CSV table of C-alpha atoms in Angstrom, one decimal:
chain,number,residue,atom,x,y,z
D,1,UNK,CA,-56.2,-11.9,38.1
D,2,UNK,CA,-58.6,-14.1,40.0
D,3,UNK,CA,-59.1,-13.2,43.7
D,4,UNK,CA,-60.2,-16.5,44.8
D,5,UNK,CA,-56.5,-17.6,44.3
D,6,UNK,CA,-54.0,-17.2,47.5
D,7,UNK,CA,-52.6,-13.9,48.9
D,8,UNK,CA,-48.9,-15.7,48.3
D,9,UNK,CA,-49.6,-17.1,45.0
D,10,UNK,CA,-51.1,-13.3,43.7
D,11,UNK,CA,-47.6,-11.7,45.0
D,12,UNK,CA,-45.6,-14.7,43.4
D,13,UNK,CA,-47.5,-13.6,39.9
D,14,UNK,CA,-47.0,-9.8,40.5
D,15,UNK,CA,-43.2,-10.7,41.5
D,16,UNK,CA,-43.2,-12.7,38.2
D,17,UNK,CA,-44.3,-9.9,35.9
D,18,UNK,CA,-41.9,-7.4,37.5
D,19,UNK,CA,-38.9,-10.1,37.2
D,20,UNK,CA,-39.4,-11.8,34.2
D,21,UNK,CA,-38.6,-14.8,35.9
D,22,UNK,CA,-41.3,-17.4,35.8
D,23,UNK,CA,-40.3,-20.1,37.2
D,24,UNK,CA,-40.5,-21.7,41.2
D,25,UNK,CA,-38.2,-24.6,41.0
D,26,UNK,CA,-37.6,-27.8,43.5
D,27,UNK,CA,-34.8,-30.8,43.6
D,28,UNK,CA,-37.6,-32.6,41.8
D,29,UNK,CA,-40.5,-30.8,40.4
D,30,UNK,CA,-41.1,-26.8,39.3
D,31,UNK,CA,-43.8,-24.3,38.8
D,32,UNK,CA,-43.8,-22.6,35.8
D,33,UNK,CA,-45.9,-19.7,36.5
D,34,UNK,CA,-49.0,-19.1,33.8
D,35,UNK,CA,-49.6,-15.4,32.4
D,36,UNK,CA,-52.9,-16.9,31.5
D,37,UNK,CA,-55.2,-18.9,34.0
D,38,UNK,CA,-57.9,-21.2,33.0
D,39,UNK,CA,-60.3,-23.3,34.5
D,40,UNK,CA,-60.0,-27.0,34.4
D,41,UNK,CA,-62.6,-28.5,31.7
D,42,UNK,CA,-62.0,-32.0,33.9
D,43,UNK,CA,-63.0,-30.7,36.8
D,44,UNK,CA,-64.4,-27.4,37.1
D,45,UNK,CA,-63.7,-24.7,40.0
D,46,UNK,CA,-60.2,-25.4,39.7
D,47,UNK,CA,-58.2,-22.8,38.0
D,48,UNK,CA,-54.7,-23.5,36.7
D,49,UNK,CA,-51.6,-20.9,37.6
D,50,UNK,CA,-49.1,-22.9,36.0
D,51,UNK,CA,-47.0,-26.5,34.7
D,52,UNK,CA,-44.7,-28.7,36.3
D,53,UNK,CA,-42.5,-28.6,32.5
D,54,UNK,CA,-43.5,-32.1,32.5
D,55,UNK,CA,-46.8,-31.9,31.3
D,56,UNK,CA,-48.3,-31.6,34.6
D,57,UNK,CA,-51.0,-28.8,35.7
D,58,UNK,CA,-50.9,-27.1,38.8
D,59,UNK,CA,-54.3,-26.1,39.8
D,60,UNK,CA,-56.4,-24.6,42.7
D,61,UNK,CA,-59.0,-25.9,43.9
D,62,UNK,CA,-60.6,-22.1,44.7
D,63,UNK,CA,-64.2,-23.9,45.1
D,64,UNK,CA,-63.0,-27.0,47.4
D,65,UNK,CA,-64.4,-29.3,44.5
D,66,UNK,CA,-62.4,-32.2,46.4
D,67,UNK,CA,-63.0,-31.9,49.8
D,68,UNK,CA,-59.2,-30.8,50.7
D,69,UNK,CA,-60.3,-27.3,51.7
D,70,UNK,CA,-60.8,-23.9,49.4
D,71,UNK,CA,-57.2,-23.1,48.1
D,72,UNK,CA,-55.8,-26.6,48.2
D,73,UNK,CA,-53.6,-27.8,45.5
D,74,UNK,CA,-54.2,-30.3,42.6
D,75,UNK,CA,-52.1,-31.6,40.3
D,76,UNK,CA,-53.5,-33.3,36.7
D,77,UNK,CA,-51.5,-34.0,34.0
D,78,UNK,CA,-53.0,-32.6,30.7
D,79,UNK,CA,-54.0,-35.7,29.0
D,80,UNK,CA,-55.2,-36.8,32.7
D,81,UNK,CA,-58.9,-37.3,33.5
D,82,UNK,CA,-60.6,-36.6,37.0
D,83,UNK,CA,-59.4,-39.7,38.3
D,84,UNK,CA,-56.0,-39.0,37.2
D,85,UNK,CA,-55.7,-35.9,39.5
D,86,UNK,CA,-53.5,-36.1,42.6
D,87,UNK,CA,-53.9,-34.2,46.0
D,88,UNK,CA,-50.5,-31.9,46.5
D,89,UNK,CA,-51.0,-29.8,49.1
D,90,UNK,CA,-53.5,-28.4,51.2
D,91,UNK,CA,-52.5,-24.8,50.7
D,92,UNK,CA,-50.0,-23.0,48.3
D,93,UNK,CA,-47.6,-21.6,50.5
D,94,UNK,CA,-47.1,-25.6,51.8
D,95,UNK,CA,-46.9,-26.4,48.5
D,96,UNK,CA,-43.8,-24.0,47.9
D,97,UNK,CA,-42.6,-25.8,51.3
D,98,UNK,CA,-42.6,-29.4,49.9
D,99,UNK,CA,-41.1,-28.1,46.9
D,100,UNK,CA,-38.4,-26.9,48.3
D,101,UNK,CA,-37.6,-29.7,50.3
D,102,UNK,CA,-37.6,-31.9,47.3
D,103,UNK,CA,-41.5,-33.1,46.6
D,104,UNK,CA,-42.5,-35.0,43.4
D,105,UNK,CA,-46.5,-34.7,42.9
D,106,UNK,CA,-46.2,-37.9,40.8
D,107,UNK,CA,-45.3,-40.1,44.2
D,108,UNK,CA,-48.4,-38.9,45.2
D,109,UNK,CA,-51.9,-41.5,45.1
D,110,UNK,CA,-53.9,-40.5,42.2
D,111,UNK,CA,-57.7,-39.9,43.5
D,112,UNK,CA,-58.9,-43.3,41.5
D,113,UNK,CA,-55.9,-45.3,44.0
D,114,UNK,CA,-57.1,-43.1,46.6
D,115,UNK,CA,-60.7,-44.7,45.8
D,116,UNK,CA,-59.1,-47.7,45.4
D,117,UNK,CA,-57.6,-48.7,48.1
D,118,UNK,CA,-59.7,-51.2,50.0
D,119,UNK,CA,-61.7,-52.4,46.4
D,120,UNK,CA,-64.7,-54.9,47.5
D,121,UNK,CA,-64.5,-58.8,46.5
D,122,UNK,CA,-66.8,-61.0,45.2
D,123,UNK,CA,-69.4,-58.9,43.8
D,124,UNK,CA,-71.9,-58.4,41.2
D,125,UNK,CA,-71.2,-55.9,38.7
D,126,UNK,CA,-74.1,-54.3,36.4
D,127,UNK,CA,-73.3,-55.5,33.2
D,128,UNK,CA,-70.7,-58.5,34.5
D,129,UNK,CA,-72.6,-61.7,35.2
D,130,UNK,CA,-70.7,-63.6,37.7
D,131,UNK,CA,-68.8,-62.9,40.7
D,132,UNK,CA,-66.1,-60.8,40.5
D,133,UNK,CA,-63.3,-59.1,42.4
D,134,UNK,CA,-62.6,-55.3,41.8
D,135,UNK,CA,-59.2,-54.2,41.6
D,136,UNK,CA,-59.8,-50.4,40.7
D,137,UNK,CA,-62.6,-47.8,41.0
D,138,UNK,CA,-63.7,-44.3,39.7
D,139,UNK,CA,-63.3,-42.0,42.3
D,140,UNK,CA,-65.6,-39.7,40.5
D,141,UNK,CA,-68.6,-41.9,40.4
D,142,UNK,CA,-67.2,-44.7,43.0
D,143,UNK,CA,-68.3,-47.3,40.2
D,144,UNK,CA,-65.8,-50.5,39.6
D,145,UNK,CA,-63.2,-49.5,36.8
D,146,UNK,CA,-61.3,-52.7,36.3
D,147,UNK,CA,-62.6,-56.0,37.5
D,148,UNK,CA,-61.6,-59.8,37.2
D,149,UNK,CA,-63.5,-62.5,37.5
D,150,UNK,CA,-61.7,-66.2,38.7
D,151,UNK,CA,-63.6,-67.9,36.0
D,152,UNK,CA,-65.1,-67.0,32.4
D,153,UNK,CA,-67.9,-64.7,32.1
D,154,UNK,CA,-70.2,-62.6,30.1
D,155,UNK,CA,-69.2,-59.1,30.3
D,156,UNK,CA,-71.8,-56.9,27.7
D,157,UNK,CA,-72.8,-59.8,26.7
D,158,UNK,CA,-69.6,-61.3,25.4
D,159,UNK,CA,-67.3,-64.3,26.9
D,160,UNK,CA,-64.6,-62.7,29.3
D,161,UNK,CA,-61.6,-64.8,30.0
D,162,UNK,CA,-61.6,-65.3,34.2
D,163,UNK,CA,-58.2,-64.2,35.8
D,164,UNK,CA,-58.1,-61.7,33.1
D,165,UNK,CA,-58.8,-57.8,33.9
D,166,UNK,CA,-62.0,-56.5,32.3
D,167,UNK,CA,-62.4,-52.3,32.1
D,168,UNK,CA,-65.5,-50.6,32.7
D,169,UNK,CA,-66.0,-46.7,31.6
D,170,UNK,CA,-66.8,-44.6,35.0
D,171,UNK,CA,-70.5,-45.0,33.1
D,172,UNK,CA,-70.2,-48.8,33.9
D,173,UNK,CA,-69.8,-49.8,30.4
D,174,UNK,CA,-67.3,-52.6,29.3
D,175,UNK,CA,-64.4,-51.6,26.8
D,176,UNK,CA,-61.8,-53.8,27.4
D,177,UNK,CA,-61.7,-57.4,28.3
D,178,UNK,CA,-59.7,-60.8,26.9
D,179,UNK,CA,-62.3,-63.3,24.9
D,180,UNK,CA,-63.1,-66.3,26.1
D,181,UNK,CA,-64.2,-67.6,22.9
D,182,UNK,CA,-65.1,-66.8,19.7
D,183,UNK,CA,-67.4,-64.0,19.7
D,184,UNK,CA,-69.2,-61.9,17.0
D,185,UNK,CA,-68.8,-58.1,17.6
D,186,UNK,CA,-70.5,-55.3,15.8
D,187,UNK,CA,-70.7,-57.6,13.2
D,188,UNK,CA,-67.6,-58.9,13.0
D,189,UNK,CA,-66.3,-62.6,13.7
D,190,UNK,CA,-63.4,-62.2,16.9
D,191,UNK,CA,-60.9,-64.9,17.7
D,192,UNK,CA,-61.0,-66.4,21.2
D,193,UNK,CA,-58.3,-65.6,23.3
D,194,UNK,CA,-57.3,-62.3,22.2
D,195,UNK,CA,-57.2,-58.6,23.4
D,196,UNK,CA,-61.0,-56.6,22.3
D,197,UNK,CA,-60.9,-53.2,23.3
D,198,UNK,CA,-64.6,-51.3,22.7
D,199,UNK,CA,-65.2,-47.3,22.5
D,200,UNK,CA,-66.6,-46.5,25.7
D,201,UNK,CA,-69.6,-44.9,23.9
D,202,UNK,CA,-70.7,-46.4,21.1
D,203,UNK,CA,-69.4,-49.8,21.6
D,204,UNK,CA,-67.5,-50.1,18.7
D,205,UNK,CA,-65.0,-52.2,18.4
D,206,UNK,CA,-61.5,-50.2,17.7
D,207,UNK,CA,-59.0,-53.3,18.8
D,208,UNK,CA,-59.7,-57.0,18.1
D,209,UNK,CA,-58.3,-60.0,15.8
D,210,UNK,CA,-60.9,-61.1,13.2
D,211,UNK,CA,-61.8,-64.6,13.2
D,212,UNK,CA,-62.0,-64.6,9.5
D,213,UNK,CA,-61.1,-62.0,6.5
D,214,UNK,CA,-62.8,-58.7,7.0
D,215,UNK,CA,-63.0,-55.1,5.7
D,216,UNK,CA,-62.7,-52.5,7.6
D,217,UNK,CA,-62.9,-48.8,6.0
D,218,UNK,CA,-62.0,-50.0,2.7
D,219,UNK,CA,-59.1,-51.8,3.8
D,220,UNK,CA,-59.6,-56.1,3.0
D,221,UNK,CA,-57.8,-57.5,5.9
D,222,UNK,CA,-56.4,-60.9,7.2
D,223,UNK,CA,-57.9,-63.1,9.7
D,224,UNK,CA,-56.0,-63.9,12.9
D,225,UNK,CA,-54.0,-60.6,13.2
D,226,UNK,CA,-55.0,-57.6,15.0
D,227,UNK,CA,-56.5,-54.6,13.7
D,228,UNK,CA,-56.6,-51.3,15.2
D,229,UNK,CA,-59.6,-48.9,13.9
D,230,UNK,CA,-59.2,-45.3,13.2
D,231,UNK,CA,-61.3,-43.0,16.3
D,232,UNK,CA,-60.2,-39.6,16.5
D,233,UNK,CA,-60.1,-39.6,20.2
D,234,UNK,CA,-58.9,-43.4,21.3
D,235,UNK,CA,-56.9,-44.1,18.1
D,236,UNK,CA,-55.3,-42.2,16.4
D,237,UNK,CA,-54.6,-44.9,13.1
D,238,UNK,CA,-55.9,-47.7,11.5
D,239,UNK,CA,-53.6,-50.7,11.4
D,240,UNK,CA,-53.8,-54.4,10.0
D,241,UNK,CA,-52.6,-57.2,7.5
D,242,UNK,CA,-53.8,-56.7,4.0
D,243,UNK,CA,-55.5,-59.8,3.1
D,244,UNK,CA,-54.9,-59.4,-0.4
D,245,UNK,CA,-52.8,-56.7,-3.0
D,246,UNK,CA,-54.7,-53.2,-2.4
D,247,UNK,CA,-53.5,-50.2,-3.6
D,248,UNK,CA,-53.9,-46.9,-0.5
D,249,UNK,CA,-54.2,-43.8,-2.3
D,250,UNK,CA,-52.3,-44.9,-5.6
D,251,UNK,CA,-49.8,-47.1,-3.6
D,252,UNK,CA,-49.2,-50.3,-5.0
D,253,UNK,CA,-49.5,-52.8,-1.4
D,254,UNK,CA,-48.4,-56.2,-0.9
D,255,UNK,CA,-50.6,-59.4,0.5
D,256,UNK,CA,-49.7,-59.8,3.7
D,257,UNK,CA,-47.9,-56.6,4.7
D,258,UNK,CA,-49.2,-54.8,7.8
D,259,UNK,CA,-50.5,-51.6,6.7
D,260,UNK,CA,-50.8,-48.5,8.9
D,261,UNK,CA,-53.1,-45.2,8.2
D,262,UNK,CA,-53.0,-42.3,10.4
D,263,UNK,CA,-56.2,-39.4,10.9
D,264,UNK,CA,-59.5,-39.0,9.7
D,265,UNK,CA,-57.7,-38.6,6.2
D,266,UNK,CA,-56.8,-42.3,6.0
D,267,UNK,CA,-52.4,-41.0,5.5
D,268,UNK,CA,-50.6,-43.8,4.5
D,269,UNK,CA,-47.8,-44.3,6.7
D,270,UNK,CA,-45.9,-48.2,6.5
D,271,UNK,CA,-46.5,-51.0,4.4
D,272,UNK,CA,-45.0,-52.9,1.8
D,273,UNK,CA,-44.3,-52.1,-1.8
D,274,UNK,CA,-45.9,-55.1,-4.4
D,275,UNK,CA,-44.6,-52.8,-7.6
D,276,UNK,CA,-42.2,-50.0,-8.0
D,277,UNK,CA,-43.1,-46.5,-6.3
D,278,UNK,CA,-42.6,-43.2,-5.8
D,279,UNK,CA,-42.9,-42.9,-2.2
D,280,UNK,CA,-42.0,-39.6,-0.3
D,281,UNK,CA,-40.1,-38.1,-3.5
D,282,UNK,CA,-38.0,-41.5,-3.3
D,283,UNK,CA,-38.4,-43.9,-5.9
D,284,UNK,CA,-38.1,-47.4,-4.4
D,285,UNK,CA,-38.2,-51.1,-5.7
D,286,UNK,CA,-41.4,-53.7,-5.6
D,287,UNK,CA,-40.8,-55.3,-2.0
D,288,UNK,CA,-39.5,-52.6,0.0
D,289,UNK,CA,-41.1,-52.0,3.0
D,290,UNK,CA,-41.3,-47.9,3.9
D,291,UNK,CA,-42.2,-45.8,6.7
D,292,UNK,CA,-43.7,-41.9,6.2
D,293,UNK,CA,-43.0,-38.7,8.6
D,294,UNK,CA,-45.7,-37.2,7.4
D,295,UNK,CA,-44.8,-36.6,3.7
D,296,UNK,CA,-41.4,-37.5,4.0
D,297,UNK,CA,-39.9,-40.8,3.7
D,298,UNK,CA,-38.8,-41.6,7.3
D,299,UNK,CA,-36.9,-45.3,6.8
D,300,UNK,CA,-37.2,-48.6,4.5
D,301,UNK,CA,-36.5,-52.1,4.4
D,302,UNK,CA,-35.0,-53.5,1.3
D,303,UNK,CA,-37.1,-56.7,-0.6
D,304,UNK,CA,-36.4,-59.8,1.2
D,305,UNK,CA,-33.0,-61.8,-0.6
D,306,UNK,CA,-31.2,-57.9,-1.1
């Protein structure tokens, strides 16, 4: 057991392990007590001794990493980043105080709103040119997260719609903003006026609405719908409307259906039928539409006129 961790919260653990019972609970929110404690990968010198059974983390912060003392409490939801964290107590025994009288760590200012909450106006933003007002900052490098300009700009060199938010990485790099106009991205001809959503690293484009037919992974898709591209960390499927009959994996498609692959391995998941199929173990008729649970054949939609 680490000793950097509080005198109370050691003899909670060793009353834990003689008990059995695990658990510290509140009117609104719980500690479930960890056997195992790990540091936080998100923010390291915090060490985790337990869950909220909501998905939350309780951790603390043994090294004063935020400034609220050495054995002040965090709380980060798993899929949380460092902005995402929240302070919940300066010590543990206050946070079995607040607990008790009915505290919820999530009505709590995460440290980005924390960071945020006097954002600077009419400004110049690396990468942004124009003026524009920042709404939201990263509290970890104090650079603008989400910005809006009152008219259009170029943000990364691509037309921004004003009055619309654009979202910068805590690197300063764009990765989401509404285009202007038409705009040619990594190749690939975007309609103005719609959603384009960037990885925050390479720059690829993983959410936009071609301007004209385009394939994407092997999959020939329509113009003027949007397409989602397959990342294994921001998306987790490939979506769009087929611009033509293709067959997935053996599966006879439809024009015009929207056709959904999930993973690296490209699983085929929706779409419609353009000939008879066995789909899931299910043999079904040219038109149906079907959805997959993984292998299994989750729902359909009968042909259109059935």
């Amino acid at each position: 057991m680490d000793t950097r961790l509080p005198p109370m919260l050691l003899d909670d653990f060793a009353r834990a392990r003689e008990t059995r019972t695990w658990t510290i609970s509140g009117p609104n929110s719980r500690i479930e007590l960890a056997p195992a404690l790990e540091e936080s990968e998100v923010i390291p010198g915090l060490v985790s001794f337990g869950m909220d059974g909501g998905g939350g983390v309780w951790y603390c912060d043994v090294e004063d990493r935020l400034g609220g003392g050495a054995g002040s409490i965090v709380h980060l939801h798993m899929s949380g980043d460092y902005g995402d964290a929240r302070r919940a107590a300066p010590s543990y025994a206050e946070l079995r105080a607040r607990l008790a009288r009915g505290f919820n760590p999530y009505d709590l200012p995460t440290l980005d709103e924390e960071a945020s909450e006097k954002p600077p106006r009419s400004v110049r933003v690396p990468g942004i040119e124009g003026l524009v007002d920042v709404r939201r900052v990263h509290a970890r490098t104090r650079r603008p997260a989400e910005v809006v300009s009152a008219h259009d700009v170029l943000a990364a060199g691509l037309p921004a719609r004003g009055g619309e938010s654009i979202y910068l990485t805590d690197e300063g790099r764009v990765h989401f903003l509404m285009l202007a106009a038409r705009a040619i991205v990594d190749g690939i001809a975007c309609a103005a006026g719609t959603p384009l959503s960037l990885h925050p690293v390479t720059g690829r484009p993983l959410r936009f609405t071609p301007a004209e037919p385009v394939v994407i992974d092997g999959l020939p898709l329509r113009a003027d719908h949007e397409v989602y591209v397959y990342d294994p960390v921001f998306s987790a499927s490939a979506s769009g409307v087929l611009d033509r009959d293709h067959d997935v994996g053996g599966v006879p498609l439809a024009a015009g259906t929207r056709v959904v692959l999930r993973g690296e391995e490209q699983a085929l998941v929706s779409g419609t039928l353009r000939g008879a199929a066995t789909i899931g173990g299910k043999p079904l008729a040219a038109g149906t539409w079907f959805e997959l649970l993984g292998d299994m054949l989750y729902q359909t939609r009968p042909p259109a006129g059935e």
